[in-house]
Amino acid sequence: MGKVALSYLICGILVFWSVSVVKAEDAYRYFTWTATYGTASPLGVPQQIILINGQFPGPKLDLVTNENVILNLINKLDEPLLLTWNGIKQRKNSWQDGVLGTNCPIPPNSNYTYKFQMKDQIGSYTYFPSTQLHRAVGGFGALNIYARSVIPVPYAKPAGDFSLLIGDWYKSSHKVLRQILDSGKSLPFPSGLLINGQKQSTFTGDQGKTYMFRISNVGIKNTINFRIQGHKMRVVEVEGSHVIQSLYDSLDVHVGQSMSVLVTLDQPPKDYYIVASTRFTRTVLTATAVLHYSNSQTSVSGPMPSAPAGQMHWSMLQARTFRWNLTANAARPNPQGTFHYGKITISRTFVLANSAPLINGKLRYAVNRVSYVNPDTPLKLADHFNIPGVFSLNSIQTFPTDGSPYLATAVFPASHHDFIEIVFQNNEATMQSWHLDGYDFWVVGFGSGAWTQASRNKYNLVDAPTRHTTQVYPKSWTAILVSLDNQGMWNLRSAMWDRQYLGQQVYLRVYNPTQSLANEYYIPTNALLCGKAAGRHP
């Protein structure tokens, strides 16, 4: 009997230990955020901005892989509000995506509690308001996901960790900017650039030590080049993918993109310029910060490091140098390259051409001639409650066609577990940036001119990195491959917010006729209901 009792005791201890480990690995983090207006002068002129808990930029979310977030957002603005979590996959949970196609906006003086998990992700991300043009005046912040202790990363732990939110900025309020777009005009050139909401800031480190800089372009229009005087940058992670580590003097970061670099303070002790400047613009906007050695007695001096002389072709060549590290662990304990994406048969191809047509005499932005309009009822709710008349699955073609542009609520139908190819065809003479919610995707090719089936011969089918936002160069194409393993309603949009606002977006309905919690979570019991879904029961 003693042995039996001892066996039960040991089993009990093991069960308790295993449950404790699960809880430790999948911890819950609770936050209460309040969005308010405030006044600041980031470019020297007082203006209204959006604060989160009184901060601009908003609070930094430092999380660990698989942690659960319970975040109560209180809206004290005078307009409805949503936050979206840029690059967070929201596994089986498009209910929490925070865009108008999936969520009713939070009314003024009301709140909504987001509930989502950092499932199998690691890397540098951001959050920002998805409603109206709120993103142009704040409400954004850094969201960093660190690896669990049991998952090694392919670099030594840095001595420090800095998040740099870089973006173009307007002195005008979001309401003024919105009026400009609503009137049928394009936005003027931005007023300046900011780094972490300031024209100049300082980052301090010790000589001889290595630091991580997490760089995100939170602007709304312009590609930004980033560089540090006298220092090389080793790129180690791009939007959740560990990449082959290469050294760079400067990096092009396109709208909506993020990457992590390691910088070793291996120069004489003094202060050095950190520089961000717009790319591909006639007028170059610049913001600076200071890299301060802790034992420095010398202020910044000398000419600031210049941007690369090369333009679009140079930038495209740099983009091709980002390669997936096939031997590194991902967020789970397996090499991230074990999924052989290049050997999977493509089940469907979408070719999406952006344009800037006039519709009813006003400027709009379109995809395959369709300029998206938001219905009063979120698409996800209409789909869940089988509400007719909100959207149609044949409102947009999968390939560009000739004809007049038109307004519609564009939704592409797709099947759960399809493996699709999306080609972004940019026939305009402007840079584009595209983002897909709910997923990362393999960026397999960039090319000039018009995409053809022969362009596939140039694809990288071995070690293309996965990311959630990709650039498309002027008069060029970009191809991505996506494994549709995340059921739900997902926004595919321009990351340039004026273009998104005026219709350059669609939704991807990833559908499985068999309803199962293994594929998708139930509608949240606290879901906000609006439009034709008002009064129904979650």
Coordinates of C-alpha atoms in Angstrom, one line a residue:
M1 CA 0.0 0.0 0.0
G2 CA 2.9 2.3 0.7
K3 CA 4.1 1.9 -2.8
V4 CA 0.7 2.6 -4.2
A5 CA 0.3 5.7 -2.1
L6 CA 3.7 6.9 -3.2
S7 CA 2.8 6.3 -6.9
Y8 CA -0.4 8.4 -6.4
L9 CA 1.6 11.1 -4.7
I10 CA 4.2 11.1 -7.5
C11 CA 1.4 11.2 -10.2
G12 CA -0.3 14.1 -8.3
I13 CA 2.9 16.0 -8.2
L14 CA 3.5 15.4 -11.9
V15 CA 0.0 16.5 -12.8
F16 CA 0.3 19.6 -10.7
W17 CA 3.7 20.4 -12.2
S18 CA 2.4 19.9 -15.8
V19 CA -0.6 22.2 -15.2
S20 CA 1.6 24.8 -13.6
V21 CA 3.9 24.7 -16.6
V22 CA 1.0 25.1 -19.0
K23 CA -0.3 28.1 -17.0
A24 CA 3.2 29.6 -16.9
E25 CA 3.6 29.2 -20.6
D26 CA 0.2 30.5 -21.5
A27 CA -0.1 33.3 -19.0
Y28 CA -2.9 35.9 -19.0
R29 CA -2.0 39.6 -19.2
Y30 CA -4.6 42.2 -18.2
F31 CA -4.7 45.8 -19.4
T32 CA -7.0 48.7 -19.2
W33 CA -6.4 51.4 -21.8
T34 CA -8.3 54.7 -22.3
A35 CA -8.2 56.6 -25.6
T36 CA -8.4 60.4 -25.2
Y37 CA -7.5 63.5 -27.2
G38 CA -4.6 65.6 -26.0
T39 CA -2.5 68.5 -27.2
A40 CA 1.1 68.2 -28.2
S41 CA 3.6 69.9 -30.5
P42 CA 5.6 67.2 -32.2
L43 CA 6.6 69.5 -35.0
G44 CA 6.6 72.7 -33.0
V45 CA 3.0 73.6 -33.6
P46 CA 0.3 72.7 -31.0
Q47 CA -2.2 70.1 -32.4
Q48 CA -4.8 67.6 -31.3
I49 CA -3.4 64.1 -31.0
I50 CA -4.8 60.7 -29.7
L51 CA -3.4 59.4 -26.5
I52 CA -3.6 56.0 -25.0
N53 CA -3.4 56.2 -21.2
G54 CA -2.1 59.7 -21.6
Q55 CA 0.8 58.6 -23.7
F56 CA 1.9 59.4 -27.2
P57 CA 2.9 57.0 -28.7
G58 CA 0.8 54.6 -26.8
P59 CA 2.0 52.1 -24.1
K60 CA 4.5 49.5 -25.4
L61 CA 3.1 46.0 -25.2
D62 CA 5.9 43.6 -24.2
L63 CA 4.6 40.0 -24.4
V64 CA 5.8 36.4 -24.6
T65 CA 4.9 33.8 -27.2
N66 CA 1.5 32.3 -26.4
E67 CA 0.5 34.7 -23.7
N68 CA -3.2 35.7 -23.7
V69 CA -4.1 39.4 -23.7
I70 CA -7.3 40.7 -22.0
L71 CA -7.4 44.4 -22.9
N72 CA -10.3 46.7 -22.0
L73 CA -10.3 49.7 -24.3
I74 CA -12.3 52.7 -23.2
N75 CA -13.1 55.2 -25.9
K76 CA -13.2 58.8 -24.7
L77 CA -13.0 60.3 -28.2
D78 CA -15.9 61.9 -29.9
E79 CA -16.0 59.3 -32.6
P80 CA -16.2 55.5 -32.8
L81 CA -12.8 53.8 -32.4
L82 CA -11.1 50.4 -33.1
L83 CA -7.5 49.3 -32.5
T84 CA -6.0 46.7 -34.8
W85 CA -3.0 44.5 -33.9
N86 CA -0.8 44.8 -37.0
G87 CA 0.8 41.4 -37.8
I88 CA -0.9 39.5 -35.0
K89 CA -2.4 36.4 -36.6
Q90 CA -5.5 36.1 -34.3
R91 CA -5.5 32.4 -34.7
K92 CA -9.1 31.1 -35.3
N93 CA -10.2 34.5 -33.9
S94 CA -10.9 37.1 -36.6
W95 CA -13.6 38.3 -34.1
Q96 CA -10.7 40.3 -32.4
D97 CA -9.0 41.7 -35.5
G98 CA -10.2 45.3 -34.8
V99 CA -11.2 46.4 -38.3
L100 CA -14.6 47.5 -39.6
G101 CA -15.1 44.2 -41.5
T102 CA -15.0 42.2 -38.3
N103 CA -15.9 44.5 -35.5
C104 CA -18.5 47.1 -34.7
P105 CA -16.5 50.2 -33.6
I106 CA -16.5 51.2 -30.0
P107 CA -18.9 54.1 -29.5
P108 CA -17.8 57.3 -27.7
N109 CA -17.9 56.9 -23.9
S110 CA -18.1 53.1 -24.2
N111 CA -15.7 50.2 -24.1
Y112 CA -14.8 46.8 -25.5
T113 CA -12.6 44.1 -24.1
Y114 CA -10.3 42.4 -26.6
K115 CA -9.3 38.8 -25.9
F116 CA -6.6 37.2 -28.0
Q117 CA -3.4 35.2 -27.9
M118 CA 0.1 35.6 -29.2
K119 CA -0.2 32.1 -30.6
D120 CA 3.1 30.8 -32.0
Q121 CA 4.5 34.2 -32.8
I122 CA 7.7 36.1 -32.0
G123 CA 9.0 39.4 -33.3
S124 CA 8.4 43.1 -33.6
Y125 CA 4.8 44.4 -34.4
T126 CA 2.6 47.4 -33.8
Y127 CA -0.9 48.4 -33.0
F128 CA -2.9 51.4 -34.3
P129 CA -6.4 52.8 -34.8
S130 CA -8.1 51.3 -37.9
T131 CA -11.1 53.7 -37.9
Q132 CA -11.3 56.8 -40.0
L133 CA -7.9 58.6 -40.2
H134 CA -7.2 58.3 -36.4
R135 CA -3.9 56.6 -37.2
A136 CA -2.6 59.9 -38.7
V137 CA -2.7 61.6 -35.2
G138 CA -1.6 58.9 -32.8
G139 CA -3.1 56.0 -31.0
F140 CA -0.3 53.7 -32.2
G141 CA 2.4 51.9 -30.3
A142 CA 4.9 49.0 -30.3
L143 CA 3.9 45.4 -29.7
N144 CA 6.9 43.1 -29.1
I145 CA 6.6 39.3 -28.7
Y146 CA 9.6 37.7 -27.0
A147 CA 10.4 34.0 -27.3
R148 CA 9.6 31.6 -24.5
S149 CA 12.6 30.6 -22.4
V150 CA 12.6 27.0 -23.9
I151 CA 12.9 28.3 -27.5
P152 CA 16.4 29.5 -28.4
V153 CA 16.8 32.4 -30.8
P154 CA 19.7 32.6 -33.3
Y155 CA 21.6 35.4 -31.6
A156 CA 22.9 36.2 -28.1
K157 CA 20.6 38.1 -25.8
P158 CA 21.2 41.8 -26.4
A159 CA 22.1 44.2 -23.6
G160 CA 19.1 46.3 -24.3
D161 CA 16.0 46.6 -26.5
F162 CA 14.7 49.8 -28.1
S163 CA 11.5 50.2 -30.1
L164 CA 11.6 53.0 -32.7
L165 CA 8.3 54.0 -34.2
I166 CA 9.1 56.0 -37.3
G167 CA 6.6 57.7 -39.6
D168 CA 5.5 60.7 -41.6
W169 CA 3.4 63.2 -39.8
Y170 CA 0.9 66.0 -40.6
K171 CA 0.3 69.2 -38.6
S172 CA -3.4 69.0 -39.6
S173 CA -6.0 67.2 -37.5
H174 CA -7.4 63.9 -38.7
K175 CA -10.7 65.6 -39.3
V176 CA -9.2 68.1 -41.6
L177 CA -7.3 65.3 -43.5
R178 CA -10.5 63.4 -43.7
Q179 CA -12.3 66.4 -45.2
I180 CA -9.6 66.6 -47.9
L181 CA -10.1 63.0 -48.9
D182 CA -13.9 63.2 -48.7
S183 CA -13.8 66.2 -51.0
G184 CA -12.1 64.1 -53.7
K185 CA -8.6 65.4 -53.4
S186 CA -5.4 63.6 -52.4
L187 CA -3.6 64.4 -49.2
P188 CA -0.8 67.0 -49.4
F189 CA 2.8 66.0 -48.7
P190 CA 3.4 65.3 -45.0
S191 CA 4.7 68.1 -42.7
G192 CA 7.6 66.1 -41.3
L193 CA 8.9 62.8 -39.8
L194 CA 8.8 61.6 -36.2
I195 CA 10.7 59.0 -34.2
N196 CA 8.7 57.9 -31.2
G197 CA 6.5 60.9 -31.6
Q198 CA 9.4 63.4 -31.4
K199 CA 11.6 65.3 -33.7
Q200 CA 14.6 64.2 -31.7
S201 CA 15.2 61.6 -29.0
T202 CA 18.2 59.8 -27.4
F203 CA 19.0 56.1 -26.9
T204 CA 21.8 55.2 -24.5
G205 CA 24.0 52.1 -24.4
D206 CA 27.4 50.9 -23.1
Q207 CA 30.4 50.8 -25.3
G208 CA 31.2 47.3 -26.5
K209 CA 27.7 45.9 -25.9
T210 CA 25.1 44.9 -28.5
Y211 CA 21.5 46.3 -28.6
M212 CA 18.4 45.4 -30.5
F213 CA 16.6 48.2 -32.4
R214 CA 13.0 47.3 -33.4
I215 CA 12.2 49.6 -36.3
S216 CA 8.6 50.1 -37.5
N217 CA 7.2 52.4 -40.1
V218 CA 3.9 53.7 -38.5
G219 CA 3.4 56.5 -41.1
I220 CA 0.6 56.6 -43.6
K221 CA 2.3 57.4 -46.9
N222 CA 6.1 57.2 -47.3
T223 CA 8.9 54.7 -47.4
I224 CA 11.6 55.6 -44.9
N225 CA 15.3 54.9 -44.9
F226 CA 16.9 54.2 -41.5
R227 CA 20.6 54.4 -40.7
I228 CA 23.0 55.0 -37.7
Q229 CA 26.1 57.1 -38.1
G230 CA 29.3 54.9 -38.0
H231 CA 27.5 51.7 -37.2
K232 CA 26.4 48.6 -39.1
M233 CA 23.0 47.0 -38.6
R234 CA 22.6 43.3 -38.5
V235 CA 19.1 42.3 -39.5
V236 CA 17.9 39.3 -37.5
E237 CA 14.1 39.3 -37.7
V238 CA 11.6 40.6 -40.2
E239 CA 7.9 40.6 -39.0
G240 CA 8.3 37.3 -37.2
S241 CA 10.8 35.6 -39.4
H242 CA 14.3 35.0 -38.4
V243 CA 16.4 35.8 -41.4
I244 CA 19.9 35.1 -42.6
Q245 CA 21.9 37.7 -40.7
S246 CA 23.5 40.3 -43.0
L247 CA 25.0 43.7 -42.2
Y248 CA 23.6 46.9 -43.7
D249 CA 24.5 50.5 -43.7
S250 CA 20.9 51.6 -44.2
L251 CA 17.5 50.0 -44.5
D252 CA 14.4 50.8 -46.5
V253 CA 11.3 50.3 -44.3
H254 CA 8.0 50.6 -46.1
V255 CA 4.7 51.7 -44.7
G256 CA 3.4 49.2 -42.2
Q257 CA 6.6 47.1 -42.0
S258 CA 8.7 46.2 -39.0
M259 CA 12.2 44.6 -38.6
S260 CA 14.7 44.0 -35.8
V261 CA 18.4 44.8 -36.1
L262 CA 21.3 44.3 -33.7
V263 CA 23.8 47.1 -33.3
T264 CA 27.1 46.7 -31.5
L265 CA 28.5 49.9 -29.9
D266 CA 32.0 49.2 -31.2
Q267 CA 33.1 52.8 -32.1
P268 CA 34.9 55.4 -30.0
P269 CA 32.8 56.7 -27.1
K270 CA 30.8 59.7 -28.4
D271 CA 27.3 60.5 -29.6
Y272 CA 26.2 59.4 -33.1
Y273 CA 23.3 60.4 -35.3
I274 CA 20.3 58.1 -35.9
V275 CA 18.6 59.2 -39.1
A276 CA 15.3 58.5 -40.7
S277 CA 14.4 60.1 -44.0
T278 CA 11.8 59.7 -46.7
R279 CA 12.6 57.8 -49.8
F280 CA 11.5 58.4 -53.4
T281 CA 10.2 61.9 -52.7
R282 CA 11.3 65.1 -54.3
T283 CA 11.3 66.9 -50.9
V284 CA 13.2 64.8 -48.4
L285 CA 11.9 64.8 -44.8
T286 CA 14.3 63.9 -42.1
A287 CA 14.1 63.1 -38.4
T288 CA 17.1 62.4 -36.1
A289 CA 17.8 60.8 -32.8
V290 CA 21.0 60.3 -30.9
L291 CA 22.8 57.1 -30.1
H292 CA 24.6 58.0 -26.9
Y293 CA 27.5 56.0 -25.5
S294 CA 27.1 56.0 -21.7
N295 CA 30.8 57.0 -21.4
S296 CA 30.5 59.7 -24.1
Q297 CA 31.8 63.2 -23.4
T298 CA 31.3 64.3 -27.1
S299 CA 28.0 65.5 -28.7
V300 CA 27.0 64.5 -32.2
S301 CA 29.1 66.1 -34.9
G302 CA 30.0 65.8 -38.5
P303 CA 27.7 65.2 -41.5
M304 CA 24.7 63.0 -40.9
P305 CA 25.0 59.7 -42.8
S306 CA 23.4 60.1 -46.2
A307 CA 20.7 58.0 -47.7
P308 CA 21.6 55.5 -50.4
A309 CA 22.2 57.0 -53.8
G310 CA 20.2 54.2 -55.4
Q311 CA 16.5 54.4 -55.9
M312 CA 13.9 51.9 -56.8
H313 CA 16.2 49.3 -58.3
W314 CA 18.6 49.6 -55.3
S315 CA 15.7 49.1 -52.9
M316 CA 14.3 46.1 -54.8
L317 CA 17.8 44.5 -54.7
Q318 CA 18.0 45.1 -51.0
A319 CA 14.6 43.5 -50.5
R320 CA 15.8 40.3 -52.2
T321 CA 18.6 40.0 -49.7
F322 CA 16.2 39.2 -46.9
R323 CA 16.2 35.4 -46.7
W324 CA 14.6 33.0 -44.3
N325 CA 16.9 31.3 -41.8
L326 CA 16.0 27.7 -42.4
T327 CA 18.0 26.4 -39.4
A328 CA 16.6 28.8 -36.8
N329 CA 13.8 27.9 -34.4
A330 CA 10.5 29.7 -34.8
A331 CA 8.0 30.4 -32.0
R332 CA 7.6 26.7 -31.6
P333 CA 10.5 24.3 -31.1
N334 CA 11.1 23.3 -34.7
P335 CA 13.2 24.9 -37.4
Q336 CA 11.1 27.5 -39.1
G337 CA 12.1 26.3 -42.6
T338 CA 10.7 22.8 -42.2
F339 CA 7.5 23.9 -44.0
H340 CA 8.4 23.4 -47.7
Y341 CA 6.2 26.1 -49.1
G342 CA 7.9 25.9 -52.6
K343 CA 6.7 22.3 -53.1
I344 CA 3.0 22.9 -52.5
T345 CA 0.6 23.0 -55.4
I346 CA -1.0 26.4 -55.8
S347 CA -4.8 26.0 -55.7
R348 CA -5.8 29.5 -56.8
T349 CA -4.2 32.7 -58.2
F350 CA -5.3 36.2 -57.5
V351 CA -3.9 39.1 -59.5
L352 CA -4.8 42.4 -57.9
A353 CA -4.2 45.7 -59.7
N354 CA -4.3 48.9 -57.8
S355 CA -5.6 52.2 -59.4
A356 CA -6.6 55.7 -58.6
P357 CA -9.7 56.4 -60.6
L358 CA -12.4 59.1 -60.4
I359 CA -15.8 57.8 -59.3
N360 CA -18.7 60.2 -59.4
G361 CA -16.1 63.0 -60.0
K362 CA -14.1 62.2 -56.9
L363 CA -10.8 60.5 -56.3
R364 CA -11.0 57.0 -55.1
Y365 CA -8.5 54.1 -54.9
A366 CA -9.5 50.7 -56.2
V367 CA -8.5 47.0 -56.6
N368 CA -9.4 45.4 -59.9
R369 CA -11.7 48.4 -60.6
V370 CA -13.5 48.0 -57.3
S371 CA -13.3 50.7 -54.7
Y372 CA -14.3 49.3 -51.3
V373 CA -17.1 50.8 -49.2
N374 CA -17.7 49.8 -45.6
P375 CA -21.2 48.6 -44.9
D376 CA -23.0 49.5 -41.6
T377 CA -22.8 45.9 -40.6
P378 CA -19.4 44.2 -40.2
L379 CA -18.9 41.4 -42.8
K380 CA -18.1 38.9 -40.1
L381 CA -21.3 39.5 -38.2
A382 CA -23.3 39.4 -41.5
D383 CA -21.7 36.1 -42.3
H384 CA -22.3 34.7 -38.8
F385 CA -25.9 35.7 -38.6
N386 CA -26.6 34.9 -42.3
I387 CA -27.8 38.5 -42.9
P388 CA -28.4 39.1 -46.6
G389 CA -27.6 42.2 -48.6
V390 CA -24.4 43.2 -46.7
F391 CA -21.8 41.7 -49.1
S392 CA -21.6 39.6 -52.2
L393 CA -19.0 36.9 -53.0
N394 CA -19.0 37.8 -56.7
S395 CA -18.5 41.6 -56.3
I396 CA -14.9 41.6 -57.6
Q397 CA -12.9 39.7 -60.2
T398 CA -9.8 37.7 -59.3
F399 CA -7.9 39.2 -62.3
P400 CA -7.8 42.8 -63.7
T401 CA -10.4 43.5 -66.4
D402 CA -11.2 46.4 -68.6
G403 CA -14.2 48.6 -67.7
S404 CA -15.3 51.4 -65.5
P405 CA -14.4 51.5 -61.8
Y406 CA -17.3 51.2 -59.3
L407 CA -18.0 51.2 -55.6
A408 CA -18.8 47.9 -53.8
T409 CA -18.1 45.8 -50.7
A410 CA -15.5 43.5 -52.2
V411 CA -15.1 40.0 -50.7
F412 CA -13.1 37.2 -52.2
P413 CA -14.4 33.7 -51.3
A414 CA -11.7 31.1 -50.4
S415 CA -11.6 27.7 -48.9
H416 CA -10.0 26.8 -45.6
H417 CA -6.6 25.1 -46.2
D418 CA -6.2 26.4 -49.8
F419 CA -2.7 27.4 -50.8
I420 CA -3.0 30.6 -52.9
E421 CA -0.9 32.9 -54.9
I422 CA -1.5 36.6 -54.8
V423 CA 0.2 38.9 -57.3
F424 CA 0.1 42.7 -56.5
Q425 CA 0.3 44.4 -59.9
N426 CA 1.2 48.1 -59.6
N427 CA 0.7 50.0 -62.8
E428 CA 0.9 53.3 -61.1
A429 CA 4.1 55.4 -60.8
T430 CA 3.9 55.4 -57.0
M431 CA 5.2 53.0 -54.3
Q432 CA 2.6 50.7 -52.8
S433 CA 2.4 48.7 -49.6
W434 CA 0.0 45.8 -48.9
H435 CA -1.0 44.1 -45.7
L436 CA -3.0 40.9 -45.0
D437 CA -4.6 40.5 -41.5
G438 CA -4.6 37.0 -39.9
Y439 CA -1.6 35.7 -41.7
D440 CA 2.0 35.9 -42.6
F441 CA 2.9 35.1 -46.2
W442 CA 6.0 34.2 -48.3
V443 CA 7.2 37.1 -50.4
V444 CA 8.5 35.0 -53.3
G445 CA 9.1 37.6 -56.0
F446 CA 9.6 41.2 -57.1
G447 CA 9.8 42.2 -60.7
S448 CA 9.4 45.2 -63.1
G449 CA 6.6 45.6 -65.6
A450 CA 3.6 43.3 -65.9
W451 CA 3.5 39.9 -64.2
T452 CA 3.0 36.9 -66.4
Q453 CA 3.0 33.2 -65.6
A454 CA 6.6 33.1 -66.8
S455 CA 7.4 35.4 -63.9
R456 CA 7.1 32.3 -61.7
N457 CA 10.4 31.2 -63.0
K458 CA 12.0 34.0 -60.9
Y459 CA 10.3 33.1 -57.7
N460 CA 12.3 32.2 -54.6
L461 CA 10.8 28.9 -53.6
V462 CA 13.4 27.9 -51.1
D463 CA 14.1 30.6 -48.4
A464 CA 11.7 33.5 -49.0
P465 CA 10.9 35.2 -45.7
T466 CA 7.4 35.3 -44.3
R467 CA 6.0 38.7 -43.3
H468 CA 2.6 40.4 -43.1
T469 CA 3.3 43.6 -45.2
T470 CA 5.0 43.8 -48.6
Q471 CA 6.0 46.7 -50.8
V472 CA 5.2 46.9 -54.5
Y473 CA 7.5 49.1 -56.5
P474 CA 6.2 51.5 -59.2
K475 CA 5.3 49.9 -62.5
S476 CA 6.2 46.6 -61.0
W477 CA 4.7 43.5 -59.3
T478 CA 5.2 41.5 -56.1
A479 CA 4.1 37.9 -55.6
I480 CA 3.2 36.2 -52.3
L481 CA 2.2 32.7 -51.4
V482 CA -0.3 32.2 -48.5
S483 CA -1.4 29.0 -46.7
L484 CA -5.0 29.6 -45.8
D485 CA -4.9 27.8 -42.4
N486 CA -6.8 30.5 -40.4
Q487 CA -10.5 30.5 -40.9
G488 CA -12.3 33.8 -40.7
M489 CA -12.9 37.1 -42.5
W490 CA -9.6 38.8 -43.1
N491 CA -8.7 42.3 -44.4
L492 CA -6.3 42.6 -47.4
R493 CA -5.5 46.3 -47.6
S494 CA -3.2 49.1 -48.6
A495 CA -1.0 50.0 -45.6
M496 CA -1.1 53.5 -46.9
W497 CA -4.0 54.9 -44.9
D498 CA -5.3 57.4 -47.4
R499 CA -5.5 54.7 -50.0
Q500 CA -7.2 52.3 -47.6
Y501 CA -9.6 55.0 -46.5
L502 CA -10.7 55.7 -50.1
G503 CA -11.2 52.1 -51.1
Q504 CA -7.9 50.2 -51.8
Q505 CA -8.9 47.1 -49.8
V506 CA -10.8 43.9 -50.0
Y507 CA -11.7 41.1 -47.6
L508 CA -10.8 37.4 -47.8
R509 CA -13.5 35.0 -46.5
V510 CA -11.7 31.8 -45.6
Y511 CA -14.5 29.4 -45.2
N512 CA -15.0 25.8 -44.0
P513 CA -18.5 24.4 -44.2
T514 CA -17.9 22.2 -41.1
Q515 CA -18.2 24.4 -38.0
S516 CA -15.7 23.3 -35.4
L517 CA -13.9 24.9 -32.5
A518 CA -10.8 23.3 -34.0
N519 CA -11.1 25.7 -36.9
E520 CA -12.7 28.9 -35.4
Y521 CA -13.8 30.2 -32.0
Y522 CA -17.4 31.1 -31.3
I523 CA -18.5 34.7 -31.4
P524 CA -17.4 36.5 -28.2
T525 CA -20.2 36.9 -25.7
N526 CA -19.2 40.6 -25.4
A527 CA -19.3 41.2 -29.1
L528 CA -20.6 44.7 -30.0
L529 CA -23.5 44.5 -32.4
C530 CA -24.4 47.2 -34.9
G531 CA -26.2 47.7 -38.2
K532 CA -28.4 44.8 -39.2
A533 CA -26.9 42.7 -36.4
A534 CA -28.1 45.0 -33.7
G535 CA -30.4 43.3 -31.2
R536 CA -29.3 39.8 -32.1
H537 CA -27.7 37.5 -29.5
P538 CA -24.1 36.5 -29.8

